[in-house]
């Protein structure tokens, strides 16, 4: 065999090996130097080297699938520890969730049995400090949201409500005592949280128009009203309820414990998106809540907004995950599906769709990555998060619809793993601030004019 051919083969094999796995060596690898040394090996030595590399490369092929939706290799910017967490989450989603996702989505039920397995990943409150939380950069919260949504947006929403909105409300607005009581058990998913802000009559305008009221009577608060769309609320152990204080007209937050006699949560039926998520219509009738269960640092809607600012970045990442899941399924399909005697991936118009999807994914990834960097540097503003939410939820709609398109009729069948993303993208588009409301937040910031009303 010619030396040139051998070197080419060796280079190819080396490209398939994850040198990060080799630890320190990865930092010091110098491919041109290695190639020069390879050129100096005799035939036997070359054969031995090729055997070793072939085995390594084969091993690599049994790992989880390559990250083909991360075209600019943003994930290479992660540390080994961060990458390991990402792979752990991916492994969980592909082995535990992927096989059951369509089934539960179809039945509109939540797979309660996955909670202990998810808890074992140790990813709740990933960026929070103390209370058993991992205290990693916010970037990891984004990476986790992307990985969860890449397989199942419902699971990612369940997680985002619990770990982001509910734990986040306690983390940012709770007293030390409240944090000590709730965060460690929520971190281990021994207690599940929900977040009740939206109401039947007020969604986008909730900051000024909240109808749910609270009133202090002695050492207790009396709450009355309704909340709509509240994820996890049919089974959650603690539901953060936001209410307007009739005395000072300010928003206050409460820890509503499961089993409070005045609390009723009815599952919202007939959803066409995020069907696995248990969204509820909550009715609160003369609910008594002790002062000790009022979030002690939530004194106006500005405090509620702090929680939303922290979690909105995660929704942009979730949009990316949703788009990526659809793109990766569609790409695989186009290579297998044959029409006119060849794989449809060979057709120019199909490739055009795939490239537009990938361009959108790549732009989204660049945007959310930088967004999380800003968050980790303490520089994140509402308008930063809103711009990412606007852009990513719009682009995701485009990606999932193209993914559906390249799959023809099969694109609307659940088992082809794109239809669910198409439907779920619609919910992402509307929750945590619709596209219009987030646009108005950015519009106000760049023009100085508020155009909300
Ligand atoms: C699947 C799902 C899960 C959810 N989970 C939760 C949850 O766990 N907790 C929670 O509290 N909420 C939750 N929500 C509620 C969500 O945050 C709201 O749906 C969202 O804020 C929009 O409110 P709305 O649906 O009442 O729409 P509306 O506010 O009625 O808006 C209707 C339309 O009018 C537009 N609009 C409104 N005001 C303006 C304006 N000033 N200028 C221009 N356009 C405007 C909107 O953009 C939208 O297009 C969830 C929603 C969904 C769909």
XYZ file of C-alpha atoms and ligand atoms in Angstrom:
506
model
C 0.000 0.000 0.000
C 1.326 3.435 -0.895
C 2.470 5.613 1.943
C 0.238 8.462 0.805
C -2.855 6.235 0.866
C -1.987 4.999 4.353
C -1.505 8.506 5.711
C -4.849 9.506 4.219
C -6.543 6.541 5.895
C -4.875 7.313 9.190
C -5.935 10.968 8.996
C -9.500 9.831 8.325
C -9.449 7.483 11.310
C -7.973 10.129 13.567
C -10.754 12.520 12.639
C -13.299 10.024 13.965
C -11.646 9.758 17.341
C -12.747 12.006 20.157
C -9.330 13.093 21.376
C -10.964 14.810 24.321
C -11.463 11.305 25.630
C -7.727 10.908 25.822
C -7.614 13.659 28.417
C -4.431 15.731 28.524
C -3.182 14.459 25.177
C -6.034 16.320 23.455
C -4.574 19.664 24.521
C -1.179 18.816 23.069
C -2.174 17.175 19.818
C -0.285 18.566 16.813
C -1.634 16.916 13.692
C 1.050 18.071 11.168
C 3.795 16.846 13.503
C 2.058 13.498 13.935
C 1.660 13.169 10.171
C 5.378 13.811 9.713
C 6.192 11.093 12.257
C 3.734 8.729 10.572
C 5.638 9.226 7.335
C 8.781 7.962 9.047
C 7.211 4.695 10.278
C 7.976 1.387 8.549
C 5.270 -0.865 7.148
C 4.800 -2.941 10.303
C 4.679 0.066 12.555
C 2.115 1.656 10.258
C -0.039 -1.476 10.327
C 0.055 -1.488 14.139
C -0.909 2.170 14.313
C -3.774 1.664 11.878
C -5.087 -1.275 13.902
C -5.060 0.797 17.073
C -6.783 3.735 15.388
C -9.373 1.506 13.722
C -10.345 0.089 17.106
C -10.541 3.559 18.648
C -12.634 4.842 15.761
C -14.998 1.867 16.020
C -15.442 2.567 19.715
C -16.237 6.171 18.877
C -18.947 5.061 16.466
C -20.855 3.391 19.302
C -21.149 6.625 21.169
C -24.194 8.855 20.976
C -24.874 10.283 17.500
C -22.765 13.198 16.292
C -24.083 16.671 16.912
C -25.023 17.468 13.368
C -27.280 20.406 14.266
C -24.348 22.247 15.866
C -22.647 23.081 12.589
C -20.232 25.674 13.943
C -19.241 23.401 16.839
C -20.347 25.777 19.565
C -20.325 22.816 21.891
C -16.539 22.689 21.566
C -16.556 25.825 23.693
C -17.834 23.777 26.632
C -15.446 22.408 29.241
C -15.095 18.645 29.570
C -17.279 18.716 32.703
C -19.984 20.686 30.867
C -19.767 18.388 27.888
C -20.163 15.363 30.166
C -23.354 16.827 31.639
C -24.635 17.555 28.151
C -23.967 13.964 27.078
C -25.559 12.601 30.250
C -28.732 14.572 29.536
C -28.676 13.543 25.898
C -28.252 9.902 26.829
C -31.190 10.122 29.229
C -33.406 11.780 26.641
C -32.529 9.309 23.901
C -32.833 6.164 25.965
C -35.592 7.012 28.456
C -37.741 9.671 26.788
C -37.498 9.171 23.041
C -39.159 5.723 23.116
C -42.168 7.004 25.119
C -42.495 10.626 23.972
C -45.104 10.132 21.240
C -47.147 7.738 23.357
C -47.550 10.175 26.250
C -48.030 13.146 23.936
C -50.828 11.258 22.186
C -52.509 10.298 25.443
C -51.952 13.789 26.908
C -50.550 12.229 30.061
C -47.359 12.881 31.974
C -44.883 9.988 32.535
C -44.552 10.321 36.309
C -42.151 7.358 36.382
C -39.388 9.409 34.767
C -39.119 11.880 37.668
C -36.685 9.818 39.826
C -34.545 9.074 36.767
C -34.472 12.733 35.857
C -33.626 13.639 39.455
C -30.576 11.375 39.233
C -29.157 13.636 36.497
C -28.671 16.342 39.163
C -29.636 19.157 36.797
C -32.328 21.023 38.757
C -31.412 24.570 39.714
C -28.183 23.983 37.822
C -26.979 27.588 38.053
C -28.146 28.354 41.594
C -25.731 28.607 44.482
C -26.287 26.559 47.640
C -29.279 24.391 48.653
C -27.735 21.345 46.962
C -27.690 23.049 43.545
C -24.705 22.499 41.199
C -23.847 26.218 40.847
C -22.687 25.916 37.231
C -22.786 28.760 34.689
C -26.210 29.754 33.306
C -24.876 28.560 29.982
C -25.497 25.026 31.254
C -29.137 25.819 31.947
C -29.384 26.694 28.264
C -27.522 23.624 27.078
C -29.804 21.434 29.217
C -32.941 23.153 27.866
C -31.702 22.554 24.323
C -30.928 18.884 24.954
C -34.306 18.233 26.600
C -36.264 20.025 23.876
C -34.262 18.344 21.102
C -36.056 15.117 22.004
C -39.240 16.296 23.731
C -40.352 19.901 24.205
C -42.988 18.795 26.751
C -40.333 17.330 29.052
C -38.254 20.446 28.629
C -41.289 22.579 29.557
C -42.076 20.438 32.610
C -38.460 20.884 33.669
C -38.345 24.608 32.879
C -41.455 25.271 34.972
C -40.109 23.260 37.910
C -36.428 24.194 37.883
C -36.679 27.648 36.315
C -39.943 29.367 37.164
C -40.862 27.669 40.456
C -37.405 27.092 41.978
C -36.283 30.422 40.515
C -39.125 32.314 42.244
C -38.102 30.842 45.585
C -34.405 31.363 44.878
C -34.836 35.024 43.912
C -37.817 36.054 46.042
C -37.910 33.655 49.007
C -36.626 34.204 52.538
C -33.698 32.102 53.756
C -36.140 29.879 55.647
C -38.300 29.354 52.568
C -35.242 28.524 50.455
C -34.018 26.049 53.076
C -37.392 24.338 53.200
C -38.068 24.040 49.478
C -34.948 24.258 47.316
C -33.075 21.127 48.498
C -36.092 18.866 47.997
C -37.020 20.540 44.703
C -33.419 20.119 43.556
C -33.809 16.377 44.139
C -37.279 16.470 42.565
C -38.782 15.111 45.754
C -41.119 18.083 45.536
C -42.325 19.403 42.164
C -43.109 23.049 41.511
C -45.471 25.092 39.337
C -45.760 28.804 38.583
C -49.129 30.544 38.402
C -49.121 33.989 36.829
C -51.391 33.979 33.746
C -55.158 34.240 34.224
C -58.175 33.471 32.060
C -58.823 37.177 31.427
C -55.262 38.485 31.504
C -52.226 37.042 29.770
C -49.960 39.600 28.108
C -51.332 42.408 30.251
C -50.876 40.596 33.543
C -48.413 43.139 34.981
C -51.106 45.787 35.320
C -54.299 43.786 35.185
C -53.976 40.838 37.561
C -57.425 39.886 38.844
C -56.373 37.309 41.459
C -56.340 39.103 44.795
C -54.715 38.673 48.166
C -55.585 40.396 51.409
C -53.880 40.212 54.753
C -56.189 39.302 57.627
C -54.287 38.896 60.891
C -51.323 36.553 60.292
C -52.887 35.058 57.190
C -53.532 35.998 53.605
C -56.808 35.280 51.849
C -56.491 34.586 48.132
C -59.223 34.544 45.487
C -59.133 34.238 41.705
C -58.199 32.008 38.796
C -54.993 31.096 36.965
C -54.879 29.586 33.488
C -52.316 27.455 31.656
C -50.350 26.564 34.764
C -47.912 23.754 33.874
C -47.491 20.863 36.381
C -50.254 22.342 38.554
C -52.410 19.195 38.620
C -49.777 17.286 40.612
C -47.275 19.864 41.896
C -46.372 19.950 45.591
C -45.941 23.721 45.585
C -47.481 26.234 43.219
C -46.148 29.799 43.153
C -49.262 31.972 42.991
C -48.990 35.627 42.057
C -51.784 37.876 43.341
C -52.556 41.587 43.633
C -52.689 42.930 47.165
C -56.003 44.770 47.500
C -54.441 47.131 50.059
C -51.360 48.415 48.205
C -52.257 47.179 44.690
C -48.840 45.490 44.318
C -48.117 41.944 43.084
C -47.180 39.458 45.788
C -46.062 35.840 45.488
C -47.263 32.884 47.578
C -46.231 29.299 48.165
C -49.468 27.432 47.656
C -49.072 23.992 49.194
C -50.672 20.928 47.631
C -53.904 20.063 49.402
C -54.903 23.597 50.412
C -58.705 23.250 50.677
C -59.423 26.391 48.649
C -57.217 25.268 45.712
C -58.641 23.431 42.705
C -56.650 22.520 39.577
C -58.483 21.186 36.519
C -56.471 19.798 33.640
C -56.854 21.755 30.394
C -57.960 19.263 27.732
C -57.759 19.261 23.938
C -54.437 21.044 23.504
C -52.752 20.727 20.109
C -49.269 21.407 21.511
C -47.198 20.232 24.497
C -49.823 17.610 25.169
C -47.656 15.789 27.708
C -47.473 18.881 29.918
C -50.279 18.983 32.457
C -51.563 22.549 32.171
C -54.312 23.510 34.586
C -57.046 25.998 35.141
C -56.678 26.848 38.820
C -59.535 28.181 40.888
C -58.648 29.726 44.222
C -61.530 30.257 46.614
C -60.874 31.940 49.954
C -57.535 30.159 50.186
C -55.817 30.807 53.494
C -52.036 31.117 53.294
C -49.890 31.939 56.345
C -47.574 34.978 56.198
C -44.688 32.468 56.433
C -45.667 31.170 52.970
C -45.646 34.580 51.317
C -42.473 35.033 49.253
C -40.764 37.544 51.472
C -38.819 39.331 48.752
C -41.625 39.637 46.201
C -43.137 43.053 46.753
C -44.106 44.253 43.291
C -44.342 43.012 39.716
C -40.723 44.093 39.265
C -39.774 41.080 41.405
C -41.935 38.762 39.286
C -40.183 40.208 36.223
C -36.782 39.267 37.685
C -37.828 35.619 37.611
C -39.088 35.910 34.035
C -35.865 37.603 32.935
C -33.865 34.706 34.330
C -35.987 32.035 32.653
C -36.722 33.714 29.297
C -33.214 32.974 28.075
C -33.978 29.290 28.723
C -37.049 29.482 26.480
C -34.912 30.771 23.614
C -32.617 27.755 24.105
C -35.678 25.538 24.202
C -36.796 26.924 20.835
C -33.377 26.016 19.457
C -33.700 22.467 20.820
C -37.141 22.086 19.252
C -35.859 23.245 15.854
C -32.822 21.030 16.114
C -34.840 17.922 16.934
C -37.027 18.503 13.869
C -34.043 19.254 11.598
C -32.080 16.189 12.669
C -35.078 13.886 12.111
C -35.782 15.473 8.742
C -32.161 15.229 7.619
C -32.050 11.519 8.446
C -35.323 10.965 6.622
C -34.186 12.683 3.427
C -31.210 10.337 3.212
C -33.400 7.254 3.526
C -36.513 8.205 1.586
C -36.240 7.482 -2.116
C -38.259 9.018 -4.919
C -37.561 8.870 -8.668
C -35.026 6.164 -7.844
C -32.790 8.163 -5.519
C -32.709 9.504 -1.983
C -34.626 12.758 -1.824
C -31.526 14.310 -0.143
C -30.020 14.313 -3.643
C -32.588 16.820 -4.902
C -31.512 20.458 -4.978
C -34.783 21.801 -3.632
C -34.613 19.450 -0.645
C -31.017 20.496 0.040
C -32.140 24.114 -0.089
C -34.643 23.458 2.706
C -32.023 21.615 4.754
C -29.493 24.398 4.379
C -32.018 27.074 5.344
C -32.915 25.033 8.423
C -29.263 24.654 9.349
C -28.568 28.356 8.805
C -31.421 29.215 11.155
C -30.210 26.728 13.752
C -26.680 28.071 13.546
C -27.822 31.681 13.921
C -29.993 30.718 16.903
C -27.157 28.857 18.561
C -24.792 31.822 18.176
C -27.405 34.124 19.646
C -28.340 32.043 22.688
C -24.753 31.171 23.423
C -23.867 34.859 23.630
C -27.073 35.504 25.601
C -25.961 33.025 28.255
C -22.475 34.511 28.313
C -24.072 37.887 29.074
C -26.174 36.234 31.774
C -23.092 34.655 33.325
C -21.331 38.008 33.304
C -24.304 39.637 35.054
C -24.998 41.775 31.979
C -28.297 40.261 30.847
C -31.160 42.740 30.381
C -34.858 42.126 29.698
C -34.407 43.276 26.121
C -31.471 40.906 25.529
C -33.607 37.970 26.621
C -36.652 39.234 24.722
C -34.772 39.642 21.439
C -33.559 36.036 21.659
C -37.072 34.816 22.499
C -38.517 36.726 19.505
C -35.877 35.560 17.030
C -35.613 31.953 18.142
C -39.351 31.323 18.385
C -39.848 32.801 14.895
C -36.959 30.871 13.334
C -38.104 27.680 15.036
C -41.503 27.964 13.423
C -39.764 28.247 10.071
C -37.411 25.304 10.717
C -40.115 22.911 11.918
C -42.370 23.759 9.005
C -39.574 23.078 6.508
C -38.751 19.839 8.342
C -42.356 18.799 7.943
C -42.341 19.828 4.294
C -39.343 17.693 3.298
C -41.056 14.661 4.829
C -44.143 14.939 2.657
C -47.193 13.184 4.122
C -45.149 11.391 6.751
C -44.364 14.790 8.224
C -47.771 14.865 9.857
C -47.438 11.426 11.436
C -46.212 11.375 15.033
C -43.981 8.341 14.534
C -41.772 10.220 12.063
C -40.633 12.528 14.865
C -41.290 15.891 13.308
C -45.036 16.473 13.740
C -44.719 16.811 17.525
C -42.085 19.541 17.100
C -44.297 21.406 14.624
C -47.135 21.517 17.144
C -44.941 22.240 20.163
C -43.239 25.174 18.424
C -46.606 26.945 18.566
C -46.640 26.904 22.365
C -43.051 28.162 22.573
C -44.088 31.021 20.298
C -46.715 32.166 22.799
C -45.551 31.406 26.313
C -43.242 33.428 28.533
C -44.278 36.502 26.590
C -45.687 36.227 23.078
C -43.619 37.269 20.091
C -45.460 40.620 20.043
C -44.921 41.366 23.734
C -41.222 40.515 23.565
C -40.934 42.652 20.407
C -42.497 45.548 22.288
C -39.942 45.125 25.091
C -37.097 45.361 22.569
C -38.861 48.130 20.631
C -39.164 50.226 23.781
C -35.481 49.723 24.566
C -34.204 50.736 21.123
C -36.567 53.665 20.442
C -37.271 54.956 23.908
C -41.020 54.784 23.141
C -43.334 52.314 24.835
C -45.878 50.981 22.354
C -47.669 48.551 24.678
C -50.936 50.511 24.661
C -48.678 25.566 26.678
C -48.651 26.763 27.543
C -48.064 26.695 28.796
C -48.086 27.792 29.658
N -47.583 27.672 30.930
C -47.750 28.688 31.809
C -47.370 28.542 33.168
O -46.850 27.494 33.577
N -47.577 29.578 34.011
C -48.139 30.754 33.608
O -48.309 31.654 34.435
N -48.516 30.926 32.302
C -48.347 29.934 31.411
N -48.732 30.074 30.090
C -49.370 31.320 29.683
C -48.601 32.162 28.694
O -47.549 32.819 29.334
C -49.590 33.098 27.992
O -50.327 32.291 27.085
C -48.954 34.256 27.291
O -48.407 35.159 28.195
C -49.962 35.005 26.390
O -51.139 35.305 27.072
P -52.532 34.907 26.450
O -52.480 33.512 26.004
O -53.580 35.269 27.448
O -52.696 35.819 25.150
P -53.212 37.312 25.089
O -52.507 38.162 26.057
O -54.697 37.327 25.122
O -52.742 37.747 23.638
C -53.455 37.408 22.441
C -52.714 38.046 21.262
O -52.706 39.476 21.388
C -51.371 39.951 21.309
N -51.210 41.150 22.132
C -51.559 41.306 23.446
N -51.258 42.534 23.861
C -50.691 43.179 22.811
C -50.164 44.503 22.594
N -50.098 45.407 23.572
N -49.702 44.809 21.362
C -49.729 43.897 20.369
N -50.219 42.645 20.503
C -50.681 42.305 21.699
C -50.522 38.784 21.807
O -49.192 38.906 21.401
C -51.254 37.606 21.203
O -50.864 37.477 19.865
C -48.677 29.000 29.217
C -49.239 29.077 27.936
C -49.228 27.982 27.114
C -49.870 28.105 25.748
